[in-house]
Short mmCIF file of C-alpha atoms and ligand atoms in Angstrom, two decimals:
data_model
loop_
_atom_site.label_atom_id
_atom_site.label_comp_id
_atom_site.label_asym_id
_atom_site.label_seq_id
_atom_site.Cartn_x
_atom_site.Cartn_y
_atom_site.Cartn_z
CA MET A 1 139.89 83.49 140.73
CA LYS A 2 139.81 85.97 137.81
CA LYS A 3 137.86 83.39 135.79
CA ASN A 4 135.35 83.00 138.61
CA LEU A 5 134.86 86.75 138.85
CA LEU A 6 134.26 86.99 135.10
CA GLY A 7 131.77 84.13 135.26
CA PHE A 8 129.96 85.85 138.13
CA LEU A 9 129.79 89.14 136.25
CA LEU A 10 128.46 87.42 133.13
CA LEU A 11 125.84 85.65 135.21
CA LEU A 12 124.87 88.91 136.88
CA CYS A 13 124.50 90.54 133.51
CA SER A 14 122.22 87.81 132.17
CA PHE A 15 119.88 88.20 135.16
CA SER A 16 120.00 91.94 135.38
CA GLY A 17 117.51 92.39 132.56
CA PHE A 18 119.58 94.48 130.21
CA GLY A 19 122.06 93.89 127.42
CA GLN A 20 125.21 95.87 126.63
CA THR A 21 125.78 97.04 123.08
CA THR A 22 128.58 99.16 121.67
CA ALA A 23 128.65 101.04 118.39
CA LYS A 24 130.74 103.50 116.40
CA LEU A 25 129.38 106.24 114.19
CA ASN A 26 131.63 107.10 111.25
CA ALA A 27 131.94 110.14 109.03
CA PRO A 28 130.48 109.88 105.49
CA THR A 29 132.22 107.48 103.13
CA ASN A 30 134.48 108.99 100.48
CA GLN A 31 131.85 108.82 97.73
CA GLU A 32 129.22 110.50 100.00
CA LEU A 33 126.48 107.91 99.50
CA LYS A 34 122.85 108.97 99.70
CA ILE A 35 120.05 106.95 101.25
CA ASN A 36 117.67 107.02 98.32
CA LYS A 37 114.22 108.23 99.40
CA HIS A 38 112.70 105.51 97.19
CA ILE A 39 113.69 102.93 99.82
CA TYR A 40 110.62 104.27 101.65
CA GLY A 41 108.16 103.28 98.90
CA HIS A 42 104.75 101.64 99.25
CA PHE A 43 102.61 99.17 97.35
CA ALA A 44 98.91 99.21 96.43
CA GLU A 45 97.44 96.14 94.76
CA HIS A 46 93.91 95.37 93.65
CA LEU A 47 93.70 92.95 96.55
CA GLY A 48 91.05 92.80 99.26
CA ARG A 49 90.32 96.29 100.58
CA CYS A 50 93.57 97.98 99.60
CA ILE A 51 92.21 99.96 96.64
CA TYR A 52 88.45 99.62 97.11
CA GLY A 53 87.57 100.90 100.60
CA GLY A 54 91.20 101.71 101.37
CA PHE A 55 92.32 104.34 98.88
CA TYR A 56 89.17 104.66 96.80
CA VAL A 57 85.56 104.90 97.95
CA GLY A 58 83.95 106.09 94.71
CA GLU A 59 82.99 109.52 93.42
CA ASP A 60 79.39 109.12 94.68
CA ASN A 61 80.26 108.30 98.28
CA LYS A 62 78.32 110.56 100.69
CA LYS A 63 79.64 109.11 103.96
CA ILE A 64 83.41 109.36 103.60
CA PRO A 65 85.06 112.69 102.65
CA HIS A 66 86.92 112.27 99.38
CA THR A 67 88.47 114.01 96.39
CA ALA A 68 87.40 112.40 93.11
CA GLY A 69 86.69 109.21 95.06
CA ILE A 70 90.04 109.15 96.95
CA ARG A 71 89.72 109.26 100.76
CA ASN A 72 90.91 112.60 102.15
CA ASP A 73 91.96 111.07 105.50
CA VAL A 74 94.23 108.61 103.71
CA VAL A 75 95.76 111.33 101.53
CA ASP A 76 96.53 113.46 104.60
CA ALA A 77 98.09 110.55 106.49
CA LEU A 78 100.23 109.41 103.55
CA LYS A 79 101.41 112.94 102.83
CA LYS A 80 102.70 113.17 106.40
CA LEU A 81 104.59 109.95 105.77
CA LYS A 82 106.26 111.53 102.70
CA ILE A 83 105.78 108.44 100.59
CA PRO A 84 108.21 108.72 97.65
CA ASN A 85 106.63 106.15 95.32
CA LEU A 86 103.62 103.88 95.07
CA ARG A 87 103.63 100.58 93.17
CA TRP A 88 100.41 99.56 91.37
CA PRO A 89 98.31 97.56 90.31
CA GLY A 90 100.10 94.43 91.66
CA GLY A 91 101.58 92.03 92.67
CA CYS A 92 100.05 88.96 91.13
CA PHE A 93 97.10 91.07 89.97
CA ALA A 94 99.38 93.00 87.61
CA ASP A 95 99.89 89.98 85.39
CA THR A 96 96.12 89.60 84.92
CA TYR A 97 95.48 93.30 84.41
CA HIS A 98 94.71 94.83 81.03
CA TRP A 99 95.04 98.56 81.45
CA LYS A 100 92.64 99.44 78.64
CA ASP A 101 89.82 97.93 80.78
CA GLY A 102 90.38 100.75 83.28
CA ILE A 103 90.09 103.85 81.09
CA GLY A 104 87.13 105.75 79.61
CA PRO A 105 83.62 106.22 81.06
CA LYS A 106 83.31 104.13 84.19
CA SER A 107 79.85 102.85 83.31
CA GLN A 108 81.27 101.28 80.15
CA ARG A 109 84.30 99.59 81.65
CA PRO A 110 84.29 95.79 81.48
CA THR A 111 84.44 93.66 84.60
CA ILE A 112 87.01 90.92 85.19
CA VAL A 113 87.48 88.24 87.83
CA ASN A 114 90.29 88.89 90.31
CA SER A 115 91.44 85.30 90.10
CA TRP A 116 94.34 85.52 92.56
CA TRP A 117 92.59 87.40 95.32
CA GLY A 118 89.30 85.88 96.43
CA GLY A 119 87.80 85.42 92.95
CA VAL A 120 85.87 88.67 93.40
CA THR A 121 84.54 90.78 90.54
CA GLU A 122 86.78 93.70 89.61
CA ASN A 123 84.71 96.44 87.98
CA ASN A 124 87.72 98.48 86.86
CA SER A 125 86.26 101.68 88.32
CA PHE A 126 89.76 102.49 89.62
CA GLY A 127 92.08 102.62 86.62
CA THR A 128 95.07 104.42 85.14
CA HIS A 129 93.70 107.99 85.42
CA ASP A 130 92.44 107.36 88.96
CA PHE A 131 95.79 105.99 90.08
CA LEU A 132 98.02 108.55 88.42
CA ASN A 133 95.85 111.49 89.52
CA MET A 134 95.91 110.05 93.03
CA CYS A 135 99.72 109.98 92.94
CA GLU A 136 99.66 113.68 92.08
CA LEU A 137 97.37 114.28 95.06
CA LEU A 138 99.77 112.33 97.30
CA GLY A 139 102.86 114.02 95.87
CA THR A 140 104.35 110.62 95.13
CA GLU A 141 105.93 108.99 92.10
CA PRO A 142 103.98 106.19 90.44
CA TYR A 143 105.62 102.82 89.85
CA LEU A 144 103.54 100.88 87.31
CA ALA A 145 103.81 97.10 87.14
CA GLY A 146 103.29 95.90 83.58
CA ASN A 147 101.47 92.73 82.58
CA VAL A 148 103.97 90.26 81.16
CA GLY A 149 102.31 87.02 82.30
CA SER A 150 99.05 87.27 80.36
CA GLY A 151 99.66 90.47 78.40
CA GLN A 152 101.30 91.44 75.13
CA VAL A 153 104.40 93.49 74.36
CA GLN A 154 102.26 95.90 72.31
CA GLU A 155 99.89 96.35 75.25
CA LEU A 156 102.68 97.46 77.57
CA ALA A 157 104.28 99.65 74.88
CA ASP A 158 100.86 101.30 74.39
CA TRP A 159 100.51 101.92 78.13
CA VAL A 160 103.86 103.73 78.18
CA GLN A 161 102.76 105.88 75.23
CA TYR A 162 99.36 106.53 76.81
CA VAL A 163 100.76 107.89 80.06
CA ASN A 164 104.03 109.41 78.82
CA PHE A 165 103.77 110.68 75.25
CA ALA A 166 103.35 114.44 74.85
CA GLY A 167 103.12 114.56 71.03
CA GLU A 168 100.50 113.40 68.55
CA GLY A 169 99.92 109.66 68.43
CA PRO A 170 97.13 107.13 68.77
CA MET A 171 97.66 106.62 72.50
CA SER A 172 98.10 110.27 73.43
CA LYS A 173 94.96 111.00 71.40
CA LEU A 174 93.05 108.41 73.40
CA ARG A 175 94.39 109.86 76.67
CA ARG A 176 93.26 113.33 75.67
CA ALA A 177 89.84 112.02 74.66
CA ASN A 178 89.63 110.62 78.19
CA GLY A 179 90.25 114.05 79.68
CA ARG A 180 93.99 114.24 80.35
CA GLN A 181 95.87 116.70 78.18
CA GLU A 182 99.45 116.46 79.47
CA PRO A 183 101.21 113.16 80.08
CA TRP A 184 101.97 112.10 83.65
CA LYS A 185 105.58 111.16 82.82
CA VAL A 186 105.85 107.87 84.68
CA LYS A 187 109.47 106.89 85.24
CA TYR A 188 109.28 103.57 87.13
CA TRP A 189 108.05 100.48 85.25
CA GLY A 190 108.06 96.89 86.45
CA ILE A 191 108.40 94.33 83.66
CA GLY A 192 106.09 91.71 85.16
CA ASN A 193 105.89 90.48 88.74
CA GLU A 194 107.10 87.22 90.29
CA ALA A 195 107.70 85.74 86.84
CA TRP A 196 108.88 82.59 88.66
CA GLY A 197 105.37 82.16 90.17
CA CYS A 198 102.02 83.90 89.65
CA GLY A 199 103.59 85.97 86.85
CA GLY A 200 103.91 82.96 84.54
CA ASN A 201 105.88 80.18 86.29
CA MET A 202 108.86 80.89 84.02
CA THR A 203 112.43 79.72 84.39
CA ALA A 204 115.04 82.42 84.95
CA GLU A 205 116.53 81.81 81.49
CA TYR A 206 113.15 82.06 79.76
CA TYR A 207 112.16 85.19 81.68
CA ALA A 208 115.51 86.88 80.92
CA ASN A 209 114.68 86.57 77.20
CA VAL A 210 111.09 87.71 77.65
CA TYR A 211 112.38 90.65 79.68
CA ARG A 212 114.80 91.69 76.92
CA LYS A 213 111.96 91.80 74.43
CA TYR A 214 109.62 93.83 76.65
CA ALA A 215 112.37 96.23 77.78
CA THR A 216 113.15 96.94 74.12
CA PHE A 217 109.63 98.08 73.31
CA VAL A 218 108.87 100.17 76.39
CA SER A 219 111.68 102.56 75.37
CA ASP A 220 113.47 103.70 72.20
CA TRP A 221 117.07 103.25 70.96
CA ASN A 222 118.51 105.44 73.67
CA ASN A 223 115.74 105.21 76.22
CA THR A 224 115.34 108.98 75.73
CA GLY A 225 112.30 108.98 78.02
CA GLY A 226 114.59 107.92 80.87
CA ILE A 227 112.37 104.97 81.76
CA TYR A 228 113.53 103.02 84.80
CA ARG A 229 112.89 99.36 83.95
CA ILE A 230 112.73 96.93 86.84
CA ALA A 231 113.02 93.20 86.17
CA SER A 232 110.88 90.80 88.15
CA GLY A 233 113.31 89.53 90.75
CA ALA A 234 114.12 86.58 92.94
CA ASN A 235 111.99 84.92 95.54
CA SER A 236 114.02 85.41 98.76
CA GLY A 237 117.13 83.18 98.55
CA ASP A 238 116.85 82.17 94.89
CA TYR A 239 120.32 83.51 94.03
CA ASN A 240 120.35 81.69 90.70
CA TRP A 241 117.51 83.95 89.51
CA THR A 242 119.58 87.10 90.09
CA GLU A 243 122.66 85.47 88.58
CA VAL A 244 120.84 84.50 85.35
CA LEU A 245 119.23 87.92 84.98
CA MET A 246 122.45 89.82 85.62
CA LYS A 247 124.35 87.59 83.21
CA ASN A 248 121.83 87.63 80.36
CA ILE A 249 120.32 91.09 80.33
CA PRO A 250 122.45 93.85 78.74
CA LYS A 251 123.00 96.80 81.10
CA SER A 252 121.53 99.12 78.46
CA LEU A 253 118.13 97.45 78.98
CA ILE A 254 117.83 97.40 82.73
CA GLU A 255 117.86 99.86 85.63
CA GLY A 256 116.69 97.66 88.51
CA VAL A 257 116.37 94.03 89.58
CA ALA A 258 113.67 93.23 92.11
CA LEU A 259 113.69 90.97 95.18
CA HIS A 260 110.71 89.81 97.24
CA HIS A 261 110.99 88.61 100.81
CA TYR A 262 108.26 88.23 103.42
CA SER A 263 108.82 87.62 107.14
CA VAL A 264 106.59 84.56 107.29
CA ILE A 265 106.99 81.84 109.93
CA ASP A 266 105.78 78.95 107.75
CA TRP A 267 103.68 79.33 104.59
CA ASN A 268 101.37 76.54 105.82
CA LYS A 269 101.15 77.80 109.41
CA LYS A 270 101.68 81.53 109.51
CA GLY A 271 100.24 82.10 112.97
CA PRO A 272 98.02 84.91 114.24
CA ALA A 273 98.81 88.58 113.70
CA THR A 274 98.15 89.55 117.32
CA ASP A 275 98.03 86.56 119.73
CA PHE A 276 101.45 85.19 118.83
CA SER A 277 103.74 83.28 121.20
CA ASP A 278 107.32 84.14 122.25
CA GLU A 279 108.52 81.46 119.88
CA GLN A 280 106.52 82.86 116.96
CA TYR A 281 107.86 86.32 117.74
CA PHE A 282 111.45 85.07 117.73
CA THR A 283 110.95 83.23 114.42
CA THR A 284 109.44 86.33 112.81
CA MET A 285 112.48 88.34 113.90
CA LYS A 286 114.75 85.67 112.45
CA ARG A 287 112.93 85.91 109.11
CA ALA A 288 113.08 89.72 109.16
CA LEU A 289 116.81 89.78 109.95
CA PHE A 290 117.40 87.27 107.15
CA MET A 291 117.01 90.30 104.87
CA GLU A 292 120.61 91.22 105.80
CA GLU A 293 121.94 87.95 104.39
CA LEU A 294 119.63 88.15 101.37
CA VAL A 295 120.64 91.62 100.26
CA THR A 296 124.32 90.91 100.97
CA LYS A 297 124.31 87.79 98.78
CA HIS A 298 122.18 89.22 95.96
CA ILE A 299 124.41 92.30 95.94
CA ALA A 300 127.56 90.14 95.73
CA ILE A 301 126.14 88.53 92.56
CA MET A 302 125.20 91.91 91.12
CA ASP A 303 128.70 93.23 91.89
CA LYS A 304 130.16 90.42 89.81
CA TYR A 305 128.28 91.49 86.66
CA ASP A 306 127.86 95.18 87.39
CA PRO A 307 130.82 96.48 89.43
CA GLU A 308 129.87 100.08 88.57
CA LYS A 309 126.61 99.52 90.47
CA LYS A 310 124.46 100.84 87.65
CA VAL A 311 121.61 98.42 88.29
CA ALA A 312 119.70 98.91 91.55
CA LEU A 313 118.44 96.19 93.85
CA VAL A 314 114.74 96.98 94.27
CA VAL A 315 113.09 95.13 97.17
CA ASP A 316 109.61 95.86 95.88
CA GLU A 317 107.78 93.54 98.27
CA TRP A 318 108.71 93.09 101.94
CA GLY A 319 106.93 92.84 105.28
CA GLY A 320 105.24 90.46 107.73
CA TRP A 321 102.65 87.94 106.58
CA TYR A 322 100.33 86.17 109.07
CA ASP A 323 96.96 84.42 109.09
CA VAL A 324 94.11 86.72 108.13
CA GLU A 325 91.97 88.15 110.93
CA PRO A 326 89.33 85.60 112.00
CA GLY A 327 86.12 85.92 110.00
CA THR A 328 87.68 87.83 107.10
CA ASN A 329 88.03 86.61 103.50
CA PRO A 330 91.22 84.47 103.30
CA GLY A 331 91.88 85.93 99.85
CA PHE A 332 91.92 89.49 101.18
CA LEU A 333 95.05 89.16 103.38
CA TYR A 334 93.71 91.50 106.05
CA GLN A 335 95.85 91.38 109.22
CA GLN A 336 96.32 93.52 112.33
CA ASN A 337 99.63 95.21 113.03
CA THR A 338 101.40 95.05 116.41
CA MET A 339 104.70 96.10 117.94
CA ARG A 340 106.13 92.98 116.26
CA ASP A 341 105.48 94.71 112.93
CA ALA A 342 107.17 97.86 114.20
CA MET A 343 110.23 95.68 114.87
CA ILE A 344 110.14 94.21 111.34
CA ALA A 345 109.87 97.69 109.84
CA GLY A 346 112.67 99.14 111.99
CA VAL A 347 115.22 96.40 111.37
CA THR A 348 114.40 96.11 107.66
CA LEU A 349 114.73 99.83 107.01
CA ASN A 350 118.04 99.85 108.90
CA ILE A 351 119.27 97.04 106.64
CA PHE A 352 118.20 98.91 103.49
CA ASN A 353 119.81 102.15 104.69
CA ASN A 354 123.06 100.32 105.43
CA HIS A 355 123.08 98.83 101.91
CA CYS A 356 121.98 102.06 100.21
CA GLU A 357 124.75 101.91 97.65
CA ARG A 358 122.85 99.12 95.84
CA VAL A 359 119.40 99.03 97.49
CA ARG A 360 117.92 102.16 95.98
CA MET A 361 114.23 101.37 96.06
CA ALA A 362 111.86 99.23 98.14
CA ASN A 363 108.14 98.82 98.69
CA LEU A 364 106.44 97.73 101.89
CA ALA A 365 103.58 95.27 101.25
CA GLN A 366 101.02 96.79 101.37
CA ALA A 367 99.82 100.31 102.10
CA ILE A 368 96.23 99.83 103.32
CA ASN A 369 94.24 96.88 104.76
CA VAL A 370 96.57 94.24 103.28
CA LEU A 371 99.51 92.45 104.97
CA GLN A 372 101.83 94.83 106.90
CA ALA A 373 99.71 97.89 106.28
CA VAL A 374 100.48 101.41 107.47
CA ILE A 375 96.76 102.26 107.48
CA LEU A 376 93.65 100.24 108.36
CA THR A 377 90.15 101.39 107.46
CA ASP A 378 86.66 100.34 108.46
CA GLU A 379 84.10 102.28 106.44
CA GLU A 380 84.57 105.92 107.55
CA LYS A 381 87.07 105.02 110.32
CA MET A 382 90.81 105.05 109.73
CA ILE A 383 93.70 104.13 112.04
CA LEU A 384 97.47 104.35 111.78
CA THR A 385 99.42 101.21 112.62
CA PRO A 386 102.73 100.91 114.54
CA THR A 387 104.37 100.34 111.13
CA TYR A 388 103.06 103.73 110.00
CA HIS A 389 104.78 105.36 112.96
CA VAL A 390 108.10 103.66 112.22
CA MET A 391 107.96 104.75 108.58
CA GLU A 392 107.22 108.29 109.73
CA MET A 393 110.05 108.33 112.31
CA TYR A 394 112.51 106.99 109.71
CA ASN A 395 111.60 109.44 106.95
CA VAL A 396 114.40 111.75 108.18
CA HIS A 397 116.77 109.42 106.29
CA GLN A 398 115.18 110.09 102.89
CA ASP A 399 117.82 111.43 100.49
CA ALA A 400 120.18 112.13 103.41
CA THR A 401 123.93 111.38 103.37
CA PHE A 402 124.65 107.90 104.64
CA LEU A 403 126.78 107.61 107.81
CA PRO A 404 128.17 104.14 108.51
CA LEU A 405 127.18 102.91 111.98
CA GLU A 406 129.03 99.81 113.22
CA VAL A 407 127.03 98.00 115.89
CA LYS A 408 128.35 95.23 118.17
CA SER A 409 125.09 94.04 119.59
CA ALA A 410 124.15 92.10 122.69
CA ASP A 411 122.26 88.89 121.97
CA PHE A 412 118.53 88.34 121.94
CA ALA A 413 118.42 84.69 122.98
CA PHE A 414 115.53 82.26 122.81
CA ASN A 415 115.86 78.54 123.56
CA ASN A 416 119.20 77.71 121.98
CA GLU A 417 119.22 80.43 119.35
CA LYS A 418 120.58 83.96 119.29
CA LEU A 419 119.91 87.05 117.21
CA PRO A 420 121.53 90.48 117.44
CA ALA A 421 119.18 92.47 119.68
CA VAL A 422 120.13 95.93 118.45
CA SER A 423 120.30 97.27 114.93
CA GLY A 424 120.81 100.79 113.69
CA SER A 425 121.49 103.13 110.79
CA ALA A 426 122.46 106.78 110.50
CA SER A 427 122.46 109.72 108.12
CA ARG A 428 123.07 113.46 107.93
CA ASP A 429 120.41 115.63 106.30
CA GLN A 430 120.86 118.73 104.14
CA GLN A 431 120.69 121.01 107.20
CA GLY A 432 123.62 119.14 108.73
CA VAL A 433 121.48 117.36 111.34
CA THR A 434 122.50 113.79 112.14
CA HIS A 435 119.85 111.12 112.70
CA ILE A 436 120.33 107.67 114.17
CA THR A 437 117.55 105.07 114.15
CA LEU A 438 117.89 102.21 116.63
CA VAL A 439 115.81 99.11 117.26
CA ASN A 440 115.93 96.73 120.20
CA ILE A 441 114.03 93.58 119.18
CA ASP A 442 114.61 91.83 122.53
CA SER A 443 111.10 91.41 123.90
CA LYS A 444 112.26 91.04 127.53
CA LYS A 445 115.51 92.94 128.02
CA ALA A 446 116.39 96.60 127.78
CA ASN A 447 119.68 97.45 126.06
CA ASP A 448 122.31 99.95 127.11
CA ILE A 449 124.09 101.24 124.05
CA SER A 450 127.31 103.18 124.06
CA ILE A 451 128.04 104.85 120.70
CA ASP A 452 131.40 106.39 119.90
CA VAL A 453 130.49 109.62 118.05
CA GLN A 454 133.94 111.19 118.09
CA ALA A 455 134.06 111.38 114.28
CA LEU A 456 131.11 113.76 114.19
CA LYS A 457 131.72 116.09 117.16
CA LEU A 458 128.11 115.98 118.33
CA LYS A 459 126.98 118.09 121.27
CA SER A 460 123.23 117.69 121.77
CA VAL A 461 120.68 114.90 121.43
CA SER A 462 116.90 114.61 121.44
CA GLY A 463 114.69 111.81 120.27
CA ARG A 464 111.38 109.99 119.87
CA ILE A 465 110.47 106.45 120.82
CA LEU A 466 107.86 103.90 119.79
CA THR A 467 107.18 101.18 122.35
CA SER A 468 104.32 99.80 124.40
CA LYS A 469 103.45 97.62 127.42
CA SER A 470 103.20 94.40 125.49
CA ILE A 471 104.70 93.25 122.20
CA GLN A 472 101.21 92.15 121.09
CA ASP A 473 99.80 95.68 121.54
CA HIS A 474 98.18 97.29 118.53
CA ASN A 475 95.91 100.17 117.60
CA THR A 476 92.23 99.42 117.10
CA PHE A 477 89.30 101.42 115.74
CA GLU A 478 88.10 101.76 119.36
CA LYS A 479 91.56 102.67 120.74
CA PRO A 480 93.47 104.21 117.83
CA ASN A 481 96.27 105.75 119.90
CA THR A 482 97.52 102.86 122.05
CA ILE A 483 100.80 103.07 120.13
CA THR A 484 102.10 106.47 119.05
CA PRO A 485 105.61 107.94 119.18
CA ALA A 486 106.57 109.74 122.40
CA ASN A 487 109.46 111.97 123.40
CA PHE A 488 112.54 109.98 124.34
CA LYS A 489 114.66 110.98 127.31
CA GLY A 490 116.93 107.95 127.40
CA ALA A 491 119.87 109.40 125.43
CA SER A 492 122.73 111.61 126.59
CA ILE A 493 126.13 112.70 125.28
CA LYS A 494 129.21 112.58 127.51
CA GLY A 495 132.38 113.63 125.72
CA ASN A 496 132.74 111.40 122.67
CA ASN A 497 130.10 108.96 123.82
CA LEU A 498 126.42 108.84 123.10
CA ASN A 499 124.65 106.66 125.67
CA VAL A 500 121.23 105.28 124.90
CA LYS A 501 118.95 103.16 127.08
CA LEU A 502 116.64 101.26 124.76
CA PRO A 503 113.66 99.58 126.45
CA PRO A 504 112.60 96.10 125.29
CA PHE A 505 110.95 96.02 121.81
CA SER A 506 111.41 99.67 121.02
CA VAL A 507 112.27 101.84 118.04
CA VAL A 508 114.04 105.14 118.58
CA VAL A 509 115.01 108.00 116.29
CA LEU A 510 117.67 110.37 117.61
CA GLU A 511 118.38 113.86 116.35
CA LEU A 512 121.94 115.01 116.97
CA LYS A 513 123.62 118.35 116.45
O1 LIG B 1 101.64 91.13 98.34
C1 LIG B 1 100.83 90.02 98.10
C2 LIG B 1 101.37 89.14 97.00
O2 LIG B 1 102.58 88.59 97.39
C3 LIG B 1 101.70 89.82 95.69
O3 LIG B 1 100.59 89.96 94.88
C4 LIG B 1 102.70 88.89 95.08
O4 LIG B 1 103.59 89.54 94.23
C5 LIG B 1 103.38 88.25 96.27
O5 LIG B 1 103.43 86.89 96.17
#
């Protein structure tokens, strides 16, 4: 009889259109971990319309308001996002880029062919000064990706001197002749990109040696400049790559190891960015949630060689990747951005926050008009994507104290497969305010979440939500505000319990005092 009753209740639950999730919010861990703000980094490659038309419209542009060629609307939007760092100039482009082509009078700069991205002519009108001055305008830290694939050690060592050296030397002299007196002091340097692929098709063993040589010459004996050297990391689940790098590179030569992972359904059949099916949606979520397994396993390898956790895991490319919008250049990777992308962003950032002890930097690919962009532009028009809004809602976690949130989620089921529907992460900021970010990826069912908050003695809750009528919804140049965050009334505190009603495919940020 009891068994029958239980079966009936379970059946009722599965038809009632909502899932039940429980969670427990814990006090800070003993070491008081911080969620590094650099987890919220972005990426700008010379690819399609990311730089040209996205960030930069040229000093002579009369139609689009700009400051030294940089779009003012983009600067304002990115400042609101509080972007902590910006990676440039690639990606694959970085290993074809010779920085000296992009300095000096623009009329005299040589052109090159952008061989990876559409075979278009790159006129180098946006170069080192343009990028680093733009970072100052944005209030963000530059992260320069050095050319290892087709470059020279001397070339990268010269670039470091050019942008960082305050004294008298050939490179600082050249910088001054080009109009910049003081160095920019760039801390973050990538030593190549995807060395296993477009960066040179190297083996892990070969690259580890190449890396050692480059890392030696971008610093001095004691790395007195405090340069943060990031090794080109693994492609998704290539754990051997991380193992070989961690084993063969002395800790004195490395500050970060990268990892790239895209939420792509199938590299040969990526599917549309907007008109996707339920099955495609589920697969994308599976790929996005795979980040949990990836970081866990890469971290376990890093722990073996670096138990002190000196070296950071830097996920410097992540995001959704679909077919390009019909009629656009296939080499430009221009795609729309729907509520599906908001789900990818929400769950991925929760994963990074929850692994903040080792994941200390990450870069969404890419900032404007490319892949999972936060901004899309069309000439003088600019729109913010659902991903932008998630990044903005989550920026409360930047440099805040990590609070462990244990979630026992209801299932998001499709055909015979299941994924956890709800994910979350939490932190306490410097003012003592607690924030919880929650995502329900279930596209059909709401989720009732009961969170035990006894450890934090919380009394009041308010929040914001990002959701829409349909998972395929997106902002367009004609309707730019279809998806924007709204006030959230679905959370309440009763005693030690925080109850939250999360609608299907929604992202919520809660503020608790
Ligand atoms: O982000 C687009 C490309 O994806 C990058 O250039 C490359 O690093 C990766 O394969």
